[in-house]
Short mmCIF file of C-alpha atoms and ligand atoms in Angstrom, two decimals:
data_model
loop_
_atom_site.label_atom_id
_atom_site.label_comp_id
_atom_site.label_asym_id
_atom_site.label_seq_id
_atom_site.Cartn_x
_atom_site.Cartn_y
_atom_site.Cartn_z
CA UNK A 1245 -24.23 31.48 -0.38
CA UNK A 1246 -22.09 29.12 -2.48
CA UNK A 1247 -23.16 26.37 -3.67
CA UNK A 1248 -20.90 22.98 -3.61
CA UNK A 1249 -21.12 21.26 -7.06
CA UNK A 1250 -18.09 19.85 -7.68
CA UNK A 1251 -16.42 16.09 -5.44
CA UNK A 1252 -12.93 15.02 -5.42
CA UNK A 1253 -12.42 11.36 -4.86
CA UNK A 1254 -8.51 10.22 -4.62
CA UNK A 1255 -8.07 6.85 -5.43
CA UNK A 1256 -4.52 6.63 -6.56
CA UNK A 1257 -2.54 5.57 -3.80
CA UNK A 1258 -0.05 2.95 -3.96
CA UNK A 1259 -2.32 0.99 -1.57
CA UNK A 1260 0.56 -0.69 0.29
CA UNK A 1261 -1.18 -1.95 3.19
CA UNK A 1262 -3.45 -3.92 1.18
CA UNK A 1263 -0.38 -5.44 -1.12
CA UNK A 1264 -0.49 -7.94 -3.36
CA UNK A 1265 -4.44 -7.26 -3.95
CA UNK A 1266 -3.68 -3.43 -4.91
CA UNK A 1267 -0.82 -4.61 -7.72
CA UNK A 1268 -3.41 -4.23 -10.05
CA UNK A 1269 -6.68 -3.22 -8.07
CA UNK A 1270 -6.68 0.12 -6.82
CA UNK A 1271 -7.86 0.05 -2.65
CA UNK A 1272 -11.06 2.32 -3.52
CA UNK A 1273 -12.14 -1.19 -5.72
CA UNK A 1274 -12.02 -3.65 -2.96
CA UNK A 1275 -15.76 -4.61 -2.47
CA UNK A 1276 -17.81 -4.25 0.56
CA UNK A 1277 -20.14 -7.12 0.66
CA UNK A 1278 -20.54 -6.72 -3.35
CA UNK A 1279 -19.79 -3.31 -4.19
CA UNK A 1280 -16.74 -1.43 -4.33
CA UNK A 1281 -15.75 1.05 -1.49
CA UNK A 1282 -15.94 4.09 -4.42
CA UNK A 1283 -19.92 2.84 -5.41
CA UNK A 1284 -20.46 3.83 -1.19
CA UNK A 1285 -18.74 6.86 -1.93
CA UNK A 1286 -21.02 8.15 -4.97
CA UNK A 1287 -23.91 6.63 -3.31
CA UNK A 1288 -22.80 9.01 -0.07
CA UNK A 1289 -22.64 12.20 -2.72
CA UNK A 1290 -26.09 11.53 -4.23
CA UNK A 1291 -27.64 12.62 -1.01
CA UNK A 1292 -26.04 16.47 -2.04
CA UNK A 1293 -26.62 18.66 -5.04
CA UNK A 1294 -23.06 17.38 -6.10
CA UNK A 1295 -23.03 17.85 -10.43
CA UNK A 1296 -19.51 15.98 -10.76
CA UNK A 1297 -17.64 13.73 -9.10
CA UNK A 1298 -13.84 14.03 -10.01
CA UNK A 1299 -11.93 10.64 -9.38
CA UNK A 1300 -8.30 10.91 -9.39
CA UNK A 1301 -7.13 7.49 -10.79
CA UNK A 1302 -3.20 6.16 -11.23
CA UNK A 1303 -1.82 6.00 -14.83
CA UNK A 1304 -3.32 2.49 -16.46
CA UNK A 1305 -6.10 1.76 -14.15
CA UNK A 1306 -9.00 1.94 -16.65
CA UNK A 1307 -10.69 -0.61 -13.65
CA UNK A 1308 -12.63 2.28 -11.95
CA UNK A 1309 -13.44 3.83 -14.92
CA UNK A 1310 -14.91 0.32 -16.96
CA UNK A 1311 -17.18 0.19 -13.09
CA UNK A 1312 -18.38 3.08 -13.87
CA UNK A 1313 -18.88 3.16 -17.58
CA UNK A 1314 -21.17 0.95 -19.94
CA UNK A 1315 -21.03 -2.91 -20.58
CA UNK A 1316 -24.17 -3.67 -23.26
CA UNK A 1317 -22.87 -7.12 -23.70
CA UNK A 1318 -23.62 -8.13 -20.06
CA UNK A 1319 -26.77 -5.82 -19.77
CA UNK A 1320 -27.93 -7.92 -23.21
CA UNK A 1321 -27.12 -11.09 -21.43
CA UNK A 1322 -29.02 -10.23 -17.92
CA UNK A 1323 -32.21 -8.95 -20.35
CA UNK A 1324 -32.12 -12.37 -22.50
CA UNK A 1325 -31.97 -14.70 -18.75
CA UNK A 1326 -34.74 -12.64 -17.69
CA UNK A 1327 -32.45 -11.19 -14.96
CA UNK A 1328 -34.10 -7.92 -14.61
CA UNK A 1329 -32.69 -7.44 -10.43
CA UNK A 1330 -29.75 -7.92 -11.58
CA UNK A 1331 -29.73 -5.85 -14.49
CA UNK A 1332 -31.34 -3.01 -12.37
CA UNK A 1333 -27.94 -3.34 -9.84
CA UNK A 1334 -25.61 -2.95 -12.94
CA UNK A 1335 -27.18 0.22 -14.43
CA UNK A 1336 -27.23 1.41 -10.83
CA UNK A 1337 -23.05 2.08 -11.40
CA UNK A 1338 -23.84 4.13 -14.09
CA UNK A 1339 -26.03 6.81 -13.07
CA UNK A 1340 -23.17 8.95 -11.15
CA UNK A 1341 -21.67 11.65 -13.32
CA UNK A 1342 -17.89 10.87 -12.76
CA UNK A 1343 -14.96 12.22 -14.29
CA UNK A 1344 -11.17 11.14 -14.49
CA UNK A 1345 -8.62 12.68 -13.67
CA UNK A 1346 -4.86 10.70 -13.16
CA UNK A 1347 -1.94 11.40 -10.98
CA UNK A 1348 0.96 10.64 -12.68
CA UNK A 1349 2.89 9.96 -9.77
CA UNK A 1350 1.42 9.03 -6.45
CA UNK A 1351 3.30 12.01 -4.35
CA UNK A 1352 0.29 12.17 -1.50
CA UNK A 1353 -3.29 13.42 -1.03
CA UNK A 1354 -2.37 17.37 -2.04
CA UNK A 1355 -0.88 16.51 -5.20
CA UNK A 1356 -3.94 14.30 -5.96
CA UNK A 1357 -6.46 17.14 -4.95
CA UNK A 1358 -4.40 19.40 -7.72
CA UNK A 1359 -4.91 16.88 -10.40
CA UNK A 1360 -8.63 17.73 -10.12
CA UNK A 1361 -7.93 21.38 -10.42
CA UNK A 1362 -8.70 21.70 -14.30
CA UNK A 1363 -12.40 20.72 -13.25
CA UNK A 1364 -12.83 22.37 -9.97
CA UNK A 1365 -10.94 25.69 -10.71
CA UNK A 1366 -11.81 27.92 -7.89
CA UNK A 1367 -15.20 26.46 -7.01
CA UNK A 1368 -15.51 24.75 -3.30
CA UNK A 1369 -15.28 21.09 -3.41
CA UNK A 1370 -16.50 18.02 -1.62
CA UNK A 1371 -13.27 15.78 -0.46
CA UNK A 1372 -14.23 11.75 -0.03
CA UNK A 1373 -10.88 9.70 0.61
CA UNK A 1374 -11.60 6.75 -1.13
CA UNK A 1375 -10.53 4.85 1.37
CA UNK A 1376 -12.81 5.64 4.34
CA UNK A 1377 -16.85 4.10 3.87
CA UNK A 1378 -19.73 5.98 6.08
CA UNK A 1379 -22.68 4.33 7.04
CA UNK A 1380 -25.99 6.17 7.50
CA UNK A 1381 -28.56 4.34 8.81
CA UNK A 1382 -32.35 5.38 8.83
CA UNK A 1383 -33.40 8.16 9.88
CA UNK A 1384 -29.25 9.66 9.92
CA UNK A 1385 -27.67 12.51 7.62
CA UNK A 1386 -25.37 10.90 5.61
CA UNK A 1387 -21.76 12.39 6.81
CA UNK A 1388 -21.10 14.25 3.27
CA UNK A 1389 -24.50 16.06 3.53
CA UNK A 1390 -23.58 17.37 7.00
CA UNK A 1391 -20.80 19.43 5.86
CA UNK A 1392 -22.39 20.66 2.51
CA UNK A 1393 -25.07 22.00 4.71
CA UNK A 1394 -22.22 23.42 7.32
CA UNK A 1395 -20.96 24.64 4.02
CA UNK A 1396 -23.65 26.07 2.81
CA UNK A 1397 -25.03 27.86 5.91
CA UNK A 1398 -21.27 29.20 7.17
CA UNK A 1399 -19.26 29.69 4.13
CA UNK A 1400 -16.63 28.07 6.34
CA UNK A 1401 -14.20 24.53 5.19
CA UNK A 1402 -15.24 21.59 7.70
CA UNK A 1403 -14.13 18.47 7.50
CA UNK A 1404 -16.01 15.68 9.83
CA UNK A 1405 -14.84 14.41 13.34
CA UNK A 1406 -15.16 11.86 15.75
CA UNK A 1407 -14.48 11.24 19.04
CA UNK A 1408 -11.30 9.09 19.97
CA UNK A 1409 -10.05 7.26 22.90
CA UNK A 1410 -6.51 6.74 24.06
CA UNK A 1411 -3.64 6.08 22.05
CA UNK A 1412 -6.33 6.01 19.02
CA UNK A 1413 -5.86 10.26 19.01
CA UNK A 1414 -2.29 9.38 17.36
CA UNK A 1415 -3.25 7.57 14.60
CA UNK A 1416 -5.54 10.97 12.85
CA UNK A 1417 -5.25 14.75 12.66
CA UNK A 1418 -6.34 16.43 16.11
CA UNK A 1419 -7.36 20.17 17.07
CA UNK A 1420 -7.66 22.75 19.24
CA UNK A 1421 -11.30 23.89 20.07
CA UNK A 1422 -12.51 27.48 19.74
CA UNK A 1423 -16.07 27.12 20.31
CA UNK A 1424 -18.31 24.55 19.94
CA UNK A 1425 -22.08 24.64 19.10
CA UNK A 1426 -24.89 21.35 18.33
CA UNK A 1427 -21.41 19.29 17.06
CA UNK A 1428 -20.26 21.90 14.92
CA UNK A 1429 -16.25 22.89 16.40
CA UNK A 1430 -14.40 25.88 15.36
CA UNK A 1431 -10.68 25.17 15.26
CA UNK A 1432 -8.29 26.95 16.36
CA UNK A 1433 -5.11 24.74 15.71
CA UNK A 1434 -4.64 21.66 14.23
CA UNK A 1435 -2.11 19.26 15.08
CA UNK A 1436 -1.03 15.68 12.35
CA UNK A 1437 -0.91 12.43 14.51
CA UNK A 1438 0.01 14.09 17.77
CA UNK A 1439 1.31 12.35 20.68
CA UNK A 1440 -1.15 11.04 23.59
CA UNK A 1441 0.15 14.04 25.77
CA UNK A 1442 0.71 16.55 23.13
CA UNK A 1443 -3.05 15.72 21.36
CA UNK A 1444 -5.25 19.22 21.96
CA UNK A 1445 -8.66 17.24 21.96
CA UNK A 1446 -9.88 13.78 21.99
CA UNK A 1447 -11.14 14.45 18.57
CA UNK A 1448 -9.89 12.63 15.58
CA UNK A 1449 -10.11 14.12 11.92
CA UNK A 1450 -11.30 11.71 9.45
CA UNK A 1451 -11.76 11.58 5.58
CA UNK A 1452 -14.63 14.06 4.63
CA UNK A 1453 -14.02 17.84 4.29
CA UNK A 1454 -15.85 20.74 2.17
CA UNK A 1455 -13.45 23.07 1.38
CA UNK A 1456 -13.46 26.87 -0.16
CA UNK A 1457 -12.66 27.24 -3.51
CA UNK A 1458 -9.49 29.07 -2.15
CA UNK A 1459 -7.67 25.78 -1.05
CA UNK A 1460 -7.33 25.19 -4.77
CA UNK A 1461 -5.21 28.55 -5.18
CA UNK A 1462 -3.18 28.16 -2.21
CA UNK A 1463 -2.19 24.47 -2.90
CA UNK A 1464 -0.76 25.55 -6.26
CA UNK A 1465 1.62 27.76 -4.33
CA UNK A 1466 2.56 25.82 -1.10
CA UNK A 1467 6.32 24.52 -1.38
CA UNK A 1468 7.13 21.17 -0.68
CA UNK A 1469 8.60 19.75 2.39
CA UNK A 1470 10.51 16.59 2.17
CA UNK A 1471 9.33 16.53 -1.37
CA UNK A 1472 5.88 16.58 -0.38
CA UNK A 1473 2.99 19.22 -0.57
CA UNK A 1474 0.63 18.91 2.69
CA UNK A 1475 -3.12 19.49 3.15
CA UNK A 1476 -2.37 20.27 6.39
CA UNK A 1477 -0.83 23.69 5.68
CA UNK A 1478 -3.44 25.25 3.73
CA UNK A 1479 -5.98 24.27 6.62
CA UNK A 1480 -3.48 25.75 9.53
CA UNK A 1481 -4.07 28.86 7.06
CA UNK A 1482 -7.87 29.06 7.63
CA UNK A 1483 -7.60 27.47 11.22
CA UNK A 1484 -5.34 30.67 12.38
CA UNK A 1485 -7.72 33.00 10.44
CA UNK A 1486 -11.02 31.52 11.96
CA UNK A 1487 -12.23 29.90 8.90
CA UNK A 1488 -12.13 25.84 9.52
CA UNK A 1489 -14.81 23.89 11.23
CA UNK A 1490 -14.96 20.17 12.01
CA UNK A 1491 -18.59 18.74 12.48
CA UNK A 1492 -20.11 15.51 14.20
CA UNK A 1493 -21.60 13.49 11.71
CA UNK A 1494 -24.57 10.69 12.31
CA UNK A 1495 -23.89 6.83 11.36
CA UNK A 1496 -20.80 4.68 11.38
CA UNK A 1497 -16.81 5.55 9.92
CA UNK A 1498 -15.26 2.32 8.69
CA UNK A 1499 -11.17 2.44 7.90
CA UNK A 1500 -11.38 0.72 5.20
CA UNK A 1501 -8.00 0.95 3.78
CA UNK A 1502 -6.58 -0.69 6.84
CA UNK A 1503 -7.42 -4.53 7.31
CA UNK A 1504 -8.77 -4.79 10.33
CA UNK A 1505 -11.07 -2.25 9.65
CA UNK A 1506 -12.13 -3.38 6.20
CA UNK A 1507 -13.22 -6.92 7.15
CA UNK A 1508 -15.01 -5.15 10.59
CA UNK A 1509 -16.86 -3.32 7.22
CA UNK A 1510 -17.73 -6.30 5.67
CA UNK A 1511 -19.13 -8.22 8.75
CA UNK A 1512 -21.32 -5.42 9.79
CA UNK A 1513 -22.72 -4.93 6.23
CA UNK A 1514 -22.92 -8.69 5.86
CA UNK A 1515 -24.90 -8.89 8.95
CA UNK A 1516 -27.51 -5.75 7.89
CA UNK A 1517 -27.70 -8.02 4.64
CA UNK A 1518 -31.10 -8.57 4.05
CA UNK A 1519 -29.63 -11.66 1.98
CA UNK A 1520 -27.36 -13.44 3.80
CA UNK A 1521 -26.97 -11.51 7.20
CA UNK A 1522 -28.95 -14.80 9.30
CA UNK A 1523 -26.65 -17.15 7.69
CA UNK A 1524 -23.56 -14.94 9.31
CA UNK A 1525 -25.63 -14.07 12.43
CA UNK A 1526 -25.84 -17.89 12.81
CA UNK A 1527 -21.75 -18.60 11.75
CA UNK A 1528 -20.11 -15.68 13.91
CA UNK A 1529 -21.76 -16.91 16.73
CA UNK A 1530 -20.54 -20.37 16.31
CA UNK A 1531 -17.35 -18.79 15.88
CA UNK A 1532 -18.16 -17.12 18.97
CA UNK A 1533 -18.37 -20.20 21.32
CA UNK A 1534 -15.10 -22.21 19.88
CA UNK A 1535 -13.02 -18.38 20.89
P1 UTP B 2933 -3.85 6.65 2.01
O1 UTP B 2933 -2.54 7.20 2.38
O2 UTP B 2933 -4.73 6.08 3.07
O3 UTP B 2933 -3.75 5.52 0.91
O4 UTP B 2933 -4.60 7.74 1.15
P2 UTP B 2933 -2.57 4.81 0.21
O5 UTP B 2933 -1.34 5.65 0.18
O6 UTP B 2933 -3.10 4.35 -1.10
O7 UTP B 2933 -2.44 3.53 1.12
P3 UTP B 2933 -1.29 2.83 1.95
O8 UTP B 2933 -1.13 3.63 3.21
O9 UTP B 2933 -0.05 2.76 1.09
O10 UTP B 2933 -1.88 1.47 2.19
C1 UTP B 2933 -5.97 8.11 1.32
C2 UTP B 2933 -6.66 8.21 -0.03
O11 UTP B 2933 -5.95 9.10 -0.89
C3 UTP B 2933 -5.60 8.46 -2.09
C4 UTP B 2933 -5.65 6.96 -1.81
O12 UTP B 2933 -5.99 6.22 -3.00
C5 UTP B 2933 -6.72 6.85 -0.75
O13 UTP B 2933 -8.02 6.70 -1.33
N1 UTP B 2933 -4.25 8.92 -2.53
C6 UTP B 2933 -3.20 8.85 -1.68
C7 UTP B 2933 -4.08 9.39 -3.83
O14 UTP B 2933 -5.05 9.47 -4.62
N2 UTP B 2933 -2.83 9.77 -4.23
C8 UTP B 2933 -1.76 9.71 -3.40
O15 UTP B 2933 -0.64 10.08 -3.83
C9 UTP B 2933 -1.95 9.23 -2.10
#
């Protein structure tokens, strides 16, 4: 069976909902607690036999790559103050093997994915929106292991789900069920943002996919509509010949890339803090009693 060594992570959307903070910051670098959404996202991969993580970057931000890459001045510094912790959590962001890739033009999430096609070729791939965070707690599968095992056992794409609940099934991708088996669905038809009434499932699509090395091939020769290439048609593809999956996942989804749902990510993580999470145990609740 196929092994899945290469991940995609797009991080060069415009970032609009988080304007004026993603002027010059792209979203994927807005910290969680103290680390960027991306560090998660590598973090997430190292729990799969993932070789190299492909991040697709705008023209001029050199930010994600400098998080990445080396600083010796400040590692000299942290050495000389006897700052050893600290100097442990900087050469932390270095041990991921991460590649760049940049999208000249930020035309959508397909036209990102292609950008990345010089180091994935035809090889499956690991998708991580950059703008999503997943939070495995003990004892839990992190959410990009799931599907590489999917992956790996079924040869089929699968991209995670979760459950939804009323007007919430409008706001993600939705599908049809075939079959369904220990949280593992096989799709039938898939359906972008439906309509409460129109929606086929209460299941909601959500930022993490494995996909075949043939979604590479066929995005090269989809045609645009309204100037756009879409995702979404090279998975109706393998939907309507059998071929996609969607799979429960263990843990917590947090939206980051929306507000509310980024500081709901940075209370929760501030309260598992092993650091500070009594001192905001101890403030929300004060907060509590003046609501
Ligand atoms: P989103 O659509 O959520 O992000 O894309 P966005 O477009 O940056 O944000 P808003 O809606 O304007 O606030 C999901 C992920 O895909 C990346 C984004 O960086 C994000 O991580 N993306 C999106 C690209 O890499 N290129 C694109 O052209 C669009």
């Amino acid at each position: 069976m196929q092994k899945v060594k290469k991940a995609i992570i797009p991080a060069a959307g415009l970032g609009t909902r988080f304007l004026p903070i993603t002027k010059a910051l792209p979203k994927p670098m807005l910290p969680v607690l103290d680390k960027p959404n991306i560090q998660y996202i590598c973090e997430e991969l190292s729990s799969v036999g993932v070789e190299e993580i492909i991040i697709v970057v705008s023209p001029g931000s050199d930010v994600i790559e400098k998080h990445f890459g080396p600083a010796e001045d400040l590692e000299k510094r942290l050495l000389s103050d006897g700052k050893t912790k600290l100097y442990e959590i900087e050469r932390e962001t270095q041990k991921f093997n991460v590649r760049f890739a940049v999208q000249k033009e930020a035309n959508g999430l397909a036209g990102a994915i292609l950008c990345a096609e010089e180091y994935v070729k035809d090889e499956p791939f690991a998708l991580l929106l950059g703008d999503e965070l997943m939070y495995a707690g003990e004892g839990d599968t992190p959410c990009i292991k799931r599907l590489v095992d999917i992956f790996e056992q079924t040869g089929k794409s699968v991209i995670a789900t979760m459950e939804v609940f009323g007007d919430d099934v409008s706001k993600y991708g939705n599908f049809g069920i075939k079959s369904e088996k220990d949280g593992v669905f096989e799709i039938n038809q898939l359906l972008e943002k439906p309509s409460v009434n129109e929606a086929l499932s209460n299941y909601a699509l959500i930022g993490r996919y494995v996909l075949c090395g043939e979604v590479m091939a066929k995005l090269k020769t989809l045609k645009p509509r309204n100037n756009e290439i879409y995702l979404t048609d090279v998975l109706d593809e393998l939907a309507a010949k059998g071929e996609l999956l969607a799979a429960l996942f263990d843990g917590v989804r947090y939206d980051v890339g929306d507000k509310a749902g980024y500081i709901k990510a940075n209370v929760a993580y501030a309260l598992r803090s092993k650091e500070i999470g009594e001192d905001i145990k101890e403030y929300i609740k004060e907060l509590a009693r003046q609501l």
